[in-house]
Coordinates of C-alpha atoms and ligand atoms in Angstrom, one line a residue:
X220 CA -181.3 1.0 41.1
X221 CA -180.2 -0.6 44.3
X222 CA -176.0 -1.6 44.8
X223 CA -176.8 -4.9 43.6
X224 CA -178.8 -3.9 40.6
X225 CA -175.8 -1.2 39.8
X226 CA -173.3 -3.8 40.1
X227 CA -174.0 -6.1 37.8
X228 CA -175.2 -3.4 35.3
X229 CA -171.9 -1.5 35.2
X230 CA -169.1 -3.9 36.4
X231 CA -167.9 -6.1 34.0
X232 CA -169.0 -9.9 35.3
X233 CA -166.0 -11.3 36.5
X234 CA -167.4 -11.9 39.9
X235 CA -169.4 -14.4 41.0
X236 CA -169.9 -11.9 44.6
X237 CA -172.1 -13.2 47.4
X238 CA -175.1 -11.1 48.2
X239 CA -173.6 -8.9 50.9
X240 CA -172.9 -5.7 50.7
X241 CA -169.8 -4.6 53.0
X242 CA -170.8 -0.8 54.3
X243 CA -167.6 -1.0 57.0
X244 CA -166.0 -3.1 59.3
X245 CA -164.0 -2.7 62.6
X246 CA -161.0 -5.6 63.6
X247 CA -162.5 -8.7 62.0
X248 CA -166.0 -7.4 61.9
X249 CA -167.8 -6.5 59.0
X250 CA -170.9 -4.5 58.8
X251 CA -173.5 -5.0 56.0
X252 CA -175.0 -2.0 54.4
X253 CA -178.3 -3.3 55.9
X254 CA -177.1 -3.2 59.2
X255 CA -176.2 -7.4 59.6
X256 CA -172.6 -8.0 61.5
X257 CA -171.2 -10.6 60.4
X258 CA -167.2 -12.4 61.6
X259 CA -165.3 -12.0 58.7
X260 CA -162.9 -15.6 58.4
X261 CA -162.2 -14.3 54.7
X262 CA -159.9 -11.0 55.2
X263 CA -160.5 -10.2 51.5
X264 CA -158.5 -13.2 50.7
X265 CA -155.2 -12.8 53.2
X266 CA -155.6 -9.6 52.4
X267 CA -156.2 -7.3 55.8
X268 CA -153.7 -9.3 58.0
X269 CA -154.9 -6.9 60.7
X270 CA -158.1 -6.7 60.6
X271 CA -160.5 -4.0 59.4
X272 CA -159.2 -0.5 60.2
X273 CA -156.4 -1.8 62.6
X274 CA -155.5 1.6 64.9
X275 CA -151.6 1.3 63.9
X276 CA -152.2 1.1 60.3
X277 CA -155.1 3.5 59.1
X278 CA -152.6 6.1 61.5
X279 CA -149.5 4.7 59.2
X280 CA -151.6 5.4 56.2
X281 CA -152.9 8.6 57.3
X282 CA -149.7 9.9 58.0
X283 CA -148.1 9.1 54.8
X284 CA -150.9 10.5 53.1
X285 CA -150.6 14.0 54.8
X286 CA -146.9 13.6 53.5
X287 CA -146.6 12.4 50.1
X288 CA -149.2 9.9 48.5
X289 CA -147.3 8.9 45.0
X290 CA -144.0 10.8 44.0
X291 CA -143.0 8.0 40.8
X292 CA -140.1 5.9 40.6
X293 CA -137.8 8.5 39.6
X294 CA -137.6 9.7 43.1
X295 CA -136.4 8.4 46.3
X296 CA -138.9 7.7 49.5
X297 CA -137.7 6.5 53.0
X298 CA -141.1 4.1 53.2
X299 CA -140.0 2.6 49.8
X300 CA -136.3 1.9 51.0
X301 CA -137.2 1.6 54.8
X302 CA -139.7 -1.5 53.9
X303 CA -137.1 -3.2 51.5
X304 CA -134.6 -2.9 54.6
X305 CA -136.8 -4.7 56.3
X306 CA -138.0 -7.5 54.0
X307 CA -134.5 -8.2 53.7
X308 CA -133.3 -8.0 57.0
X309 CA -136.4 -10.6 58.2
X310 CA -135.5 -13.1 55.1
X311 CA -131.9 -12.9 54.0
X312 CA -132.6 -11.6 50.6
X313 CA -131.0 -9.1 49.0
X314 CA -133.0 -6.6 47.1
X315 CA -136.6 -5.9 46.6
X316 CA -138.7 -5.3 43.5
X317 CA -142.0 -3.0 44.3
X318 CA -145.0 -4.1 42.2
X319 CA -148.5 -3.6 42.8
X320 CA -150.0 -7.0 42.7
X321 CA -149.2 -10.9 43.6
X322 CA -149.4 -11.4 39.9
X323 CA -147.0 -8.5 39.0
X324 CA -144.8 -9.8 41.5
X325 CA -144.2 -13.2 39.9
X326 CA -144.7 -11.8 36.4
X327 CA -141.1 -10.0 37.9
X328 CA -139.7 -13.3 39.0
X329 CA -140.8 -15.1 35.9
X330 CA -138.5 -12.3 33.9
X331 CA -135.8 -12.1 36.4
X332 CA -135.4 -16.1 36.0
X333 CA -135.5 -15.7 32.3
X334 CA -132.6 -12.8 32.3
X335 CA -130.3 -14.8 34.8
X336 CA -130.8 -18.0 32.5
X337 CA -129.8 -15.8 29.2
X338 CA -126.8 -13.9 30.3
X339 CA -125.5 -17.0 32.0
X340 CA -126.6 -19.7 29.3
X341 CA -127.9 -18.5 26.6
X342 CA -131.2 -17.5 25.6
X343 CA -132.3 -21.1 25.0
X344 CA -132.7 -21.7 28.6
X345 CA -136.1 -19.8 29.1
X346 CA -138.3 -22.6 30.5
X347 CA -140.4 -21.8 33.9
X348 CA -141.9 -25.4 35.3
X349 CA -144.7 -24.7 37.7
X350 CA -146.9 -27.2 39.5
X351 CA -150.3 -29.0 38.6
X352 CA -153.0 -27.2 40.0
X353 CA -150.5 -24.1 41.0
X354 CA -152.6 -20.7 40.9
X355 CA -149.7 -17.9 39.7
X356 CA -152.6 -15.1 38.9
X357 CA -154.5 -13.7 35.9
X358 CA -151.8 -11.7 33.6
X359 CA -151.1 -14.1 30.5
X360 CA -147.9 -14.9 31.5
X361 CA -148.9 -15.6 35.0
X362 CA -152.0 -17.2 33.9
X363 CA -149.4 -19.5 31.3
X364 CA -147.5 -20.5 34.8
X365 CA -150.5 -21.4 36.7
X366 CA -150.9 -25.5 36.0
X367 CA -154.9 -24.9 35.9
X368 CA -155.6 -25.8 32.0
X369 CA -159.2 -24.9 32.7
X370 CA -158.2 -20.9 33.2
X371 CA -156.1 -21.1 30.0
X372 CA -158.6 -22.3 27.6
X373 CA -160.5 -19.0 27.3
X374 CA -157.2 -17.2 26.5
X375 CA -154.8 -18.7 23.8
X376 CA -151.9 -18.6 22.4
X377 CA -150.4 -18.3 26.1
X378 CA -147.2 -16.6 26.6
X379 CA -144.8 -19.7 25.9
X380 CA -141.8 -21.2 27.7
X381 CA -144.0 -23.0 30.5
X382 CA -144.3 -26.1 31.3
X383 CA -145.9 -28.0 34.6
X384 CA -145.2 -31.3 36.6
X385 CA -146.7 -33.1 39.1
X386 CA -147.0 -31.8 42.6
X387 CA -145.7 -35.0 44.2
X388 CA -142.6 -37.0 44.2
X389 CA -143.7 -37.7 40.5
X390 CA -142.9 -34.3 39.0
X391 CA -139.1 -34.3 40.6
X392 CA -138.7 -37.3 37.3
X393 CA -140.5 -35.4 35.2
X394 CA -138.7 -32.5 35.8
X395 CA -135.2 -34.1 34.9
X396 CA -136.7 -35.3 31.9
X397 CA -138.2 -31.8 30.6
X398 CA -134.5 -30.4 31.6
X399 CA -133.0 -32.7 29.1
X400 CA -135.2 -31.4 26.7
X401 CA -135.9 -28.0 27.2
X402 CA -133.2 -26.4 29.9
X403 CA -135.4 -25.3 33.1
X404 CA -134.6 -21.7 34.3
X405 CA -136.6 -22.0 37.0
X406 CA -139.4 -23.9 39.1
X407 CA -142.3 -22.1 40.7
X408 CA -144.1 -23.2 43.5
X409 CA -146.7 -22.7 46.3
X410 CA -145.8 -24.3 49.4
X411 CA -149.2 -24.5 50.1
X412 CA -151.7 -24.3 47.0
X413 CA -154.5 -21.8 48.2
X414 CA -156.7 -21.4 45.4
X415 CA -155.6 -24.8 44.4
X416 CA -158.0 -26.2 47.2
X417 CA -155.5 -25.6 50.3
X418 CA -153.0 -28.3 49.7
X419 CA -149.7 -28.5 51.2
X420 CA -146.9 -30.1 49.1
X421 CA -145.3 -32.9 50.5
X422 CA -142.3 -31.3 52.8
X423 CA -139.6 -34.0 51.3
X424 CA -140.9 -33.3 47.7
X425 CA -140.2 -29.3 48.9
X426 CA -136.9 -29.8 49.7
X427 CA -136.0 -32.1 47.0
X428 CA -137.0 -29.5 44.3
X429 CA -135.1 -27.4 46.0
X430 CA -132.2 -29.7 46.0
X431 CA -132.6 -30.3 42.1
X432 CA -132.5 -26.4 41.6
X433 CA -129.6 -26.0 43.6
X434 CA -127.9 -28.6 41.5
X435 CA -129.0 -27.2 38.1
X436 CA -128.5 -24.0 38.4
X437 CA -132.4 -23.7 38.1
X438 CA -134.0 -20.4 40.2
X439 CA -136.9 -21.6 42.9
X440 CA -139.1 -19.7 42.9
X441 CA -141.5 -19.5 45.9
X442 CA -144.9 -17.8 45.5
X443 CA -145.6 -16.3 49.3
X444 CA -148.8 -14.3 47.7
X445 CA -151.3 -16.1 49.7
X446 CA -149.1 -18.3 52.4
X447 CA -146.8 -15.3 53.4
X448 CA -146.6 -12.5 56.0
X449 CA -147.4 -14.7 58.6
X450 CA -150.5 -16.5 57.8
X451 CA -148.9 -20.1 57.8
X452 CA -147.3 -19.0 61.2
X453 CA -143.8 -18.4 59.9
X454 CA -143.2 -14.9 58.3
X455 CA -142.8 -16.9 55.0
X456 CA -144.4 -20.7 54.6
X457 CA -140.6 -21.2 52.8
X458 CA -139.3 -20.7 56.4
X459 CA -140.6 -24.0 57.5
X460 CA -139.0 -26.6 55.4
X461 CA -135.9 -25.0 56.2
X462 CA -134.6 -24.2 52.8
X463 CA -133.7 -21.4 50.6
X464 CA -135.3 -20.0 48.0
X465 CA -133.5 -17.6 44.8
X466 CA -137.1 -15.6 44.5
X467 CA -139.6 -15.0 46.7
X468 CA -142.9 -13.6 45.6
X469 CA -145.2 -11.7 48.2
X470 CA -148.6 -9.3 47.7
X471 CA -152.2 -10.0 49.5
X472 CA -151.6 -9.5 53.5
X473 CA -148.2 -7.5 53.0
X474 CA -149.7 -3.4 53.2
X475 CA -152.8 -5.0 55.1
X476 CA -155.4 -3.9 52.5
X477 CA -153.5 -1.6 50.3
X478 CA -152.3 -2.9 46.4
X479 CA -148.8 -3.6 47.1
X480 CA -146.2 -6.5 45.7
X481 CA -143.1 -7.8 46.1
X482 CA -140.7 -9.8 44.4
X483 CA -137.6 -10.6 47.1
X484 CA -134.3 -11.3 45.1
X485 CA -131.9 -13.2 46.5
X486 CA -127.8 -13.6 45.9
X487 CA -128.2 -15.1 42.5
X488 CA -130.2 -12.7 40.7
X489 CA -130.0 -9.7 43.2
X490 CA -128.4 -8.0 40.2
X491 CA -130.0 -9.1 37.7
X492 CA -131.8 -5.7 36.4
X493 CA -130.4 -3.1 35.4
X494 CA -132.1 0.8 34.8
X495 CA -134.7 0.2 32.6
X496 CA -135.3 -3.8 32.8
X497 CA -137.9 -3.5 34.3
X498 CA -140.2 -1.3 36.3
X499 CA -143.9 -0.1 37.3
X500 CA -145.5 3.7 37.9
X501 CA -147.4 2.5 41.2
X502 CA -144.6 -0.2 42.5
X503 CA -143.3 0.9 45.9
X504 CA -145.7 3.7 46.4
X505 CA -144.8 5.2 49.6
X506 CA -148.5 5.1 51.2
X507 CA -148.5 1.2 50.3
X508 CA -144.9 0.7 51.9
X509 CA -146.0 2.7 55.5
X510 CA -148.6 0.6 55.4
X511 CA -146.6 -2.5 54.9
X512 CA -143.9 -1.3 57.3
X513 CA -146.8 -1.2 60.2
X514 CA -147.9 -4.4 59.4
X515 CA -144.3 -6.1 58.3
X516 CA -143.1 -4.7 62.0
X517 CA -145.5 -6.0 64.0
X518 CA -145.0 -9.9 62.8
X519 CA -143.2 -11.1 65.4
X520 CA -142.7 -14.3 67.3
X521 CA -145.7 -13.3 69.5
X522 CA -148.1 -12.3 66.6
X523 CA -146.9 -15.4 64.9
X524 CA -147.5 -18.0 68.2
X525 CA -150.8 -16.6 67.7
X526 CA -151.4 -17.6 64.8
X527 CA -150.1 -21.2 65.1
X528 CA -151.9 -21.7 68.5
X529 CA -155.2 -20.0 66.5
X530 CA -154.8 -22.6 63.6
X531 CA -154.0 -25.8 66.0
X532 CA -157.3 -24.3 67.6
X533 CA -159.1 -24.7 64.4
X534 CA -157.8 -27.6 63.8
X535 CA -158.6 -29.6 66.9
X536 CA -162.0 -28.0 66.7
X537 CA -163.1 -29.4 63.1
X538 CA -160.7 -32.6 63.6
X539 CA -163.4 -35.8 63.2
X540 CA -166.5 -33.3 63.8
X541 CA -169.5 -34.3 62.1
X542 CA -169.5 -33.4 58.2
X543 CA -166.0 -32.7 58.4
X544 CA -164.0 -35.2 56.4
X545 CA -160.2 -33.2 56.3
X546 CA -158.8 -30.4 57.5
X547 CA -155.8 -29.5 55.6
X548 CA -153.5 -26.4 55.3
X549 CA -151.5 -24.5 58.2
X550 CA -151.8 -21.6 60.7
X551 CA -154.5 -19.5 59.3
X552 CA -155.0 -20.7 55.8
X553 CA -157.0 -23.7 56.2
X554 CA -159.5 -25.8 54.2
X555 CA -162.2 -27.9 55.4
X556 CA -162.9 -30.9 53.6
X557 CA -167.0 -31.5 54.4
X558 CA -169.7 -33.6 53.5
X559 CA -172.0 -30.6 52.4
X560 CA -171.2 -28.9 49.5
X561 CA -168.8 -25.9 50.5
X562 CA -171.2 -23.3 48.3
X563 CA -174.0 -24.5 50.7
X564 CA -171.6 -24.4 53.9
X565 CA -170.8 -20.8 53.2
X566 CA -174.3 -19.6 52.3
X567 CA -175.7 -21.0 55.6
X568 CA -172.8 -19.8 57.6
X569 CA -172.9 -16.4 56.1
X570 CA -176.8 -16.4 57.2
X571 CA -175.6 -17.0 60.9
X572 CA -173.3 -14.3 60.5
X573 CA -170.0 -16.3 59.7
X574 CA -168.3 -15.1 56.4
X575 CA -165.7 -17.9 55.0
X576 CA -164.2 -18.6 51.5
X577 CA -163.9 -21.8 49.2
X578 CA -161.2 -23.1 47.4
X579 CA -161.9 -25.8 45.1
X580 CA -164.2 -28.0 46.7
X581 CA -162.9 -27.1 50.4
X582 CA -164.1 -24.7 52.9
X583 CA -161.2 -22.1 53.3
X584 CA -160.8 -20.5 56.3
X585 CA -158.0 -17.4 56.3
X586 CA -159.5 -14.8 58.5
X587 CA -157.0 -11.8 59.8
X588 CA -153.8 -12.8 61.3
X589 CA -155.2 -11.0 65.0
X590 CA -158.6 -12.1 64.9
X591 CA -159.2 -12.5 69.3
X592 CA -160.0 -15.5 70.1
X593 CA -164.1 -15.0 71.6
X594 CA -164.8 -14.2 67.7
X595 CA -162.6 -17.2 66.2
X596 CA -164.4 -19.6 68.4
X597 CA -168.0 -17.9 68.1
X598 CA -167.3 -18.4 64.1
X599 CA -165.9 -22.3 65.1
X600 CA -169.0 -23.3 66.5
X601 CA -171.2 -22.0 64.0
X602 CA -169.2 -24.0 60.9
X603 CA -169.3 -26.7 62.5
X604 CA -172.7 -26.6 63.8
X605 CA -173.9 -25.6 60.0
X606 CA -171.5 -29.5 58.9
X607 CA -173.2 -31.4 61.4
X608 CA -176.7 -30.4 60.5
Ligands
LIG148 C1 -153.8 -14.4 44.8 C2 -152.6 -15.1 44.3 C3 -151.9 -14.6 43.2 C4 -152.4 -13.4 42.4 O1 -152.4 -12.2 43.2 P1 -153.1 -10.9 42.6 O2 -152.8 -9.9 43.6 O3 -154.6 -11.2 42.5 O4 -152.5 -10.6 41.3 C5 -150.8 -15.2 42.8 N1 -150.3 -16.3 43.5 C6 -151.0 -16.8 44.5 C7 -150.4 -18.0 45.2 C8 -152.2 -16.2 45.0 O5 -152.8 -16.8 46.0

């Protein structure tokens, strides 16, 4: 049997993969196992904010591995503390959950909003409002806050106490009116919807919600899964609308390629859990938190200029070229609108040597945070030569 053959006999068929097999990669290279190079704009999804085995990080990872790869929860690890230090010290917040996952990470918002609403109010103020078309992830509960009703059909009875509004001035009325029926604990949001098709919210709807939580006593809840660690060119896409969030959700780019999430707790609910309310075997692993700390160090004001001056780049670039009808999103996170169906844009991108992503019906662009510029511009050309034709 060849890979592809073994693939799809043995791995369950979740994954609609494209037909490249990734044998190893260098910065934001990858190299096929048949020997193809192709400029990776996809860095498994936000994922390896460095690039392919960046220097600093494999020798983070490598060292923490020659220490101490896993030592449970029951232990303390500088990495583990040393990382939360720093999350908190770059945001504001207060105290860090470890998970291993973006969805584990808001499943640990989603109960931290439910626990401050109950020993505060009561434990009929449970409700989490998300956003249409939000993506939360795939546990049931996570699934139940994502506003997609197309991924919950396959999967009923969903965890209850959700409800979602419009992502528009629309759902701020909507929202007062669920309140009054069924008290909101919190309200969940993306600043920019990734898998939602790359669309920003409104900035004034943004800081309206988070006016209206402020005023209820409601948690916001901001998911940084996809938009944080620098990809929208702040080190949190929260950061540019200039308010302040309860609970900040991060995973994807944050250890650069290792499984690692975080839920970011601010005053409110800093204390919220207690020994035993909550808690994972993997969270905070001390391999996953070196690797974060090399990545979480090095997003500074320089690395993030470089990614705004990267995305404005982009952005002029596909602005009103041919088969392009939109560019939307910010820094490095962006989708392309384009006359071609995006499936067909990506397969005949990927045969010039150009990997990208969709989202929705878009184009999504979110290659690694340091991708040099020769490369981003060599990949330009070929997307929009492959619009135009
Ligand atoms: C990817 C993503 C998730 C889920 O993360 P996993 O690590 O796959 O569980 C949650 N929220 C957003 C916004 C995401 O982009």
């Amino acid at each position: 049997m060849n890979l592809f053959e073994k693939d799809k006999t043995y791995i369950a068929g979740t994954y609609n993969r494209f037909p490249v097999a990734i044998a190893s990669g260098k910065g934001s290279l990858l190299f096929g196992e048949d020997g193809r190079e192709y400029i990776d704009l996809t860095s498994g999804i936000g994922v390896t904010a460095f690039g392919i085995a960046d220097e600093k990080w494999q020798a983070a990872v490598i060292e923490q591995v020659g220490k101490v790869q896993h030592t449970s929860n029951l232990f303390y690890t500088a990495p583990c503390a040393d990382l939360a230090e720093l999350l908190c010290r770059k945001t504001g917040m207060k105290k860090i959950f470890f998970s291993n996952s973006g969805a584990e990470a808001n499943e640990c918002a989603v109960k931290a909003a439910r626990k401050y609403a109950a020993d505060k109010y009561g434990a009929e103020r449970f409700t989490v409002v998300s956003m249409k078309n939000s993506f939360h992830g795939r546990t049931l509960t996570t699934l139940s806050a994502t506003g997609q009703d197309h991924y919950h059909e396959l999967y009923n009875p969903l965890t209850p106490g959700f409800a979602s509004v419009a992502a528009s001035a629309a759902g701020l009325d909507e929202l007062a009116v669920l309140h009054l029926k069924t008290p909101v604990a919190a309200v969940m949001i993306e600043c920019i919807q990734g898998e939602g098709g790359v669309l920003p919210l409104d900035p004034d709807f943004i800081r309206a919600l988070a006016a209206w939580c402020k005023q209820n006593d409601a948690l916001l809840i901001v998911d940084e899964v996809q938009t944080g660690n620098g990809r929208t060119g702040k080190l949190y896409a929260y950061m540019n609308y200039g308010i302040e969030p309860d609970v900040v959700t991060t995973a994807k780019g944050l250890a650069g390629g290792l499984p690692l999430g975080a839920t970011l707790l601010g005053e409110k609910v800093k204390d919220v859990f207690g020994f035993g309310d909550h808690g994972s075997t993997f969270g905070g692993n001390p391999v996953a938190c070196a690797a974060a700390l090399s990545i979480l160090s090095r997003i500074d004001d320089d690395l993030l200029d470089g990614v705004k001056r990267k995305g404005d780049f982009l952005r002029a670039t596909f602005t009103g070229a041919k088969g392009i009808e939109g560019v939307t999103g910010m820094g490095l996170l962006l989708g392309l609108k384009t006359t071609k169906p995006a499936p067909e844009v990506l397969a005949a991108c990927r045969d010039r040597g150009v990997l990208c992503l969709t989202a929705k019906d878009k184009v999504r662009l979110i290659p690694a945070l340091n991708i040099p510029d020769e490369l981003l511009a060599k990949a330009a050309q070929v997307i929009k030569d492959v619009c135009a034709e």
